[in-house]
Coordinates of C-alpha atoms in Angstrom, one line a residue:
M12 CA -23.8 85.8 145.6
R13 CA -26.6 87.3 143.5
I14 CA -28.6 86.2 140.5
R15 CA -28.9 88.9 137.9
N16 CA -29.5 89.3 134.2
E17 CA -26.6 88.7 131.9
V18 CA -25.1 91.9 130.4
P19 CA -22.8 92.3 127.4
A20 CA -19.8 92.6 129.6
D21 CA -20.5 89.0 130.9
E22 CA -20.3 87.3 127.6
A23 CA -16.6 86.2 127.8
A24 CA -17.0 85.0 131.4
V25 CA -20.2 83.1 130.5
R26 CA -18.3 81.4 127.6
Q27 CA -15.4 80.4 129.9
L28 CA -17.9 79.1 132.5
N29 CA -19.6 76.9 130.0
L30 CA -16.3 75.6 128.8
A31 CA -15.3 74.8 132.4
A32 CA -18.6 73.1 133.2
F33 CA -19.0 70.9 130.1
E34 CA -16.9 68.5 128.1
G35 CA -16.2 70.3 124.9
P36 CA -17.3 73.7 123.5
G37 CA -20.9 72.6 122.5
E38 CA -22.8 74.4 125.2
A39 CA -20.6 77.5 125.1
D40 CA -21.1 77.7 121.3
L41 CA -24.8 77.2 121.7
V42 CA -25.1 80.2 124.1
D43 CA -23.1 82.3 121.7
A44 CA -25.3 81.2 118.8
L45 CA -28.5 82.0 120.6
R46 CA -27.6 85.3 122.2
G47 CA -29.8 88.0 120.6
K48 CA -31.4 85.6 118.1
T49 CA -34.5 84.6 120.0
F50 CA -37.4 86.3 121.8
P51 CA -38.1 86.0 124.6
Y52 CA -34.7 85.3 125.9
V53 CA -33.8 84.9 129.6
S54 CA -30.1 84.7 130.4
L55 CA -29.1 84.9 134.0
V56 CA -25.8 84.7 135.8
A57 CA -24.8 83.9 139.4
D58 CA -22.3 86.6 140.4
D59 CA -20.1 86.0 143.4
K60 CA -18.4 89.4 144.1
G61 CA -17.7 89.9 140.4
L62 CA -16.9 86.3 139.5
I63 CA -19.5 84.6 137.3
V64 CA -20.0 81.2 138.9
G65 CA -23.2 80.1 137.2
H66 CA -25.3 80.7 134.1
I67 CA -28.7 79.6 132.9
L68 CA -30.5 80.2 129.6
F69 CA -34.2 80.0 128.6
T70 CA -35.2 80.3 124.9
P71 CA -38.4 79.7 123.0
V72 CA -39.3 76.3 121.5
H73 CA -42.2 75.4 119.3
L74 CA -44.9 72.9 118.9
P75 CA -45.8 73.1 115.2
E76 CA -49.1 71.3 115.8
H77 CA -50.0 74.1 118.3
P78 CA -48.5 77.4 117.2
R79 CA -50.2 79.4 120.0
A80 CA -48.3 77.3 122.7
R81 CA -45.9 79.5 124.6
L82 CA -43.0 77.2 125.6
M83 CA -39.4 77.8 126.5
A84 CA -36.5 75.5 127.0
L85 CA -34.1 75.6 129.9
A86 CA -30.7 74.9 128.2
P87 CA -28.0 75.1 129.1
M88 CA -27.3 75.6 132.8
A89 CA -23.7 75.7 134.0
V90 CA -22.1 76.1 137.4
L91 CA -18.4 76.3 138.0
P92 CA -17.2 73.0 139.4
G93 CA -16.0 74.5 142.7
Y94 CA -19.5 76.0 143.3
Q95 CA -21.6 72.9 142.4
R96 CA -23.8 71.5 145.1
S97 CA -23.9 74.8 146.9
G98 CA -27.3 76.1 145.8
V99 CA -26.2 78.1 142.8
G100 CA -28.0 75.9 140.3
S101 CA -31.2 75.9 142.3
A102 CA -31.1 79.7 142.6
L103 CA -30.6 80.0 138.9
V104 CA -33.5 77.7 138.1
E105 CA -35.9 79.4 140.5
E106 CA -35.2 82.9 139.2
G107 CA -35.1 81.7 135.6
L108 CA -38.5 80.0 135.9
R109 CA -39.9 83.2 137.5
Q110 CA -38.6 85.3 134.6
A111 CA -39.7 82.8 132.0
H112 CA -43.2 83.1 133.5
E113 CA -43.0 86.9 133.4
A114 CA -41.9 86.7 129.8
G115 CA -45.1 84.9 129.0
A116 CA -44.0 81.3 128.9
G117 CA -46.8 78.8 129.7
A118 CA -44.5 75.9 130.3
V119 CA -40.7 75.1 130.3
V120 CA -39.1 72.0 128.9
V121 CA -35.7 70.6 130.0
L122 CA -33.5 67.7 129.0
G123 CA -31.7 67.0 132.3
H124 CA -31.0 64.8 135.2
P125 CA -34.3 63.1 136.3
G126 CA -33.0 63.2 139.9
Y127 CA -32.5 67.0 139.9
Y128 CA -35.3 68.8 138.1
P129 CA -38.4 67.2 139.7
R130 CA -37.6 69.2 142.9
F131 CA -38.8 72.3 140.9
G132 CA -41.9 70.5 139.8
F133 CA -40.8 69.1 136.4
V134 CA -42.4 65.9 135.3
P135 CA -41.7 63.7 132.3
A136 CA -43.0 65.6 129.2
S137 CA -44.6 62.4 127.9
R138 CA -47.2 62.8 130.6
H139 CA -48.5 65.8 128.7
G140 CA -48.0 64.1 125.2
L141 CA -44.8 66.1 124.5
R142 CA -41.7 64.6 122.9
C143 CA -38.4 66.0 122.0
E144 CA -37.3 66.3 118.4
Y145 CA -34.1 64.6 119.4
E146 CA -33.8 61.0 120.6
V147 CA -33.6 61.3 124.4
P148 CA -34.6 59.1 127.3
D149 CA -38.2 59.6 128.3
E150 CA -37.4 60.2 132.0
A151 CA -34.8 62.9 131.2
Y152 CA -37.1 65.0 129.0
M153 CA -39.3 67.0 131.4
V154 CA -41.8 69.8 131.4
L155 CA -43.1 72.3 134.1
E156 CA -46.3 74.1 133.5
L157 CA -46.0 77.7 134.6
Q158 CA -49.5 78.7 133.8
P159 CA -52.2 76.3 135.0
G160 CA -53.9 74.5 132.1
H161 CA -51.4 75.7 129.5
L162 CA -50.6 72.2 128.5
D163 CA -54.2 71.0 128.3
G164 CA -55.0 69.7 124.9
L165 CA -51.4 70.2 123.7
G166 CA -49.1 67.4 122.5
G167 CA -46.6 66.7 119.8
T168 CA -43.0 67.1 119.1
V169 CA -41.1 70.1 120.6
H170 CA -38.8 71.8 118.1
Y171 CA -35.8 73.8 119.1
H172 CA -33.9 76.6 117.5
A173 CA -31.6 75.4 114.7
A174 CA -28.5 76.1 116.9
F175 CA -29.3 73.1 119.1
A176 CA -28.7 70.7 116.2
A177 CA -25.0 71.4 116.6
L178 CA -24.9 69.8 120.1

């Protein structure tokens, strides 16, 4: 298996993967709505001999109170059910964080399982004075600083691309 950038030929397989991994079409529709609409944009797939078994997406989010903040959101991440708990998700997160950093992100936020994301260094976003624009549990909304000190003095409500409102 290898982690690589999504290419246009992967679009249908990424959609099918998200449909298989989540209940309903929300995440698949979100990926389709965001593709090519944001910059920076980090979209990676896990390719197992031509079969797309995982996908992860990072897109910009904004702190209106701090327009210079360079934040990205990890959302969504999907792994085919038969490949879950095999390291695919971890490999996608690690490479995605590396590429988000290379793209200039100072920090990444995620709404996810509080038992999973801390292994990568994510902590509750509230520790840095950050809140999600949507009502979510505090322990599930997390942030990881990619550039030391980037979150110093920041705080406020993180705003997502309008496509997230459809979820």
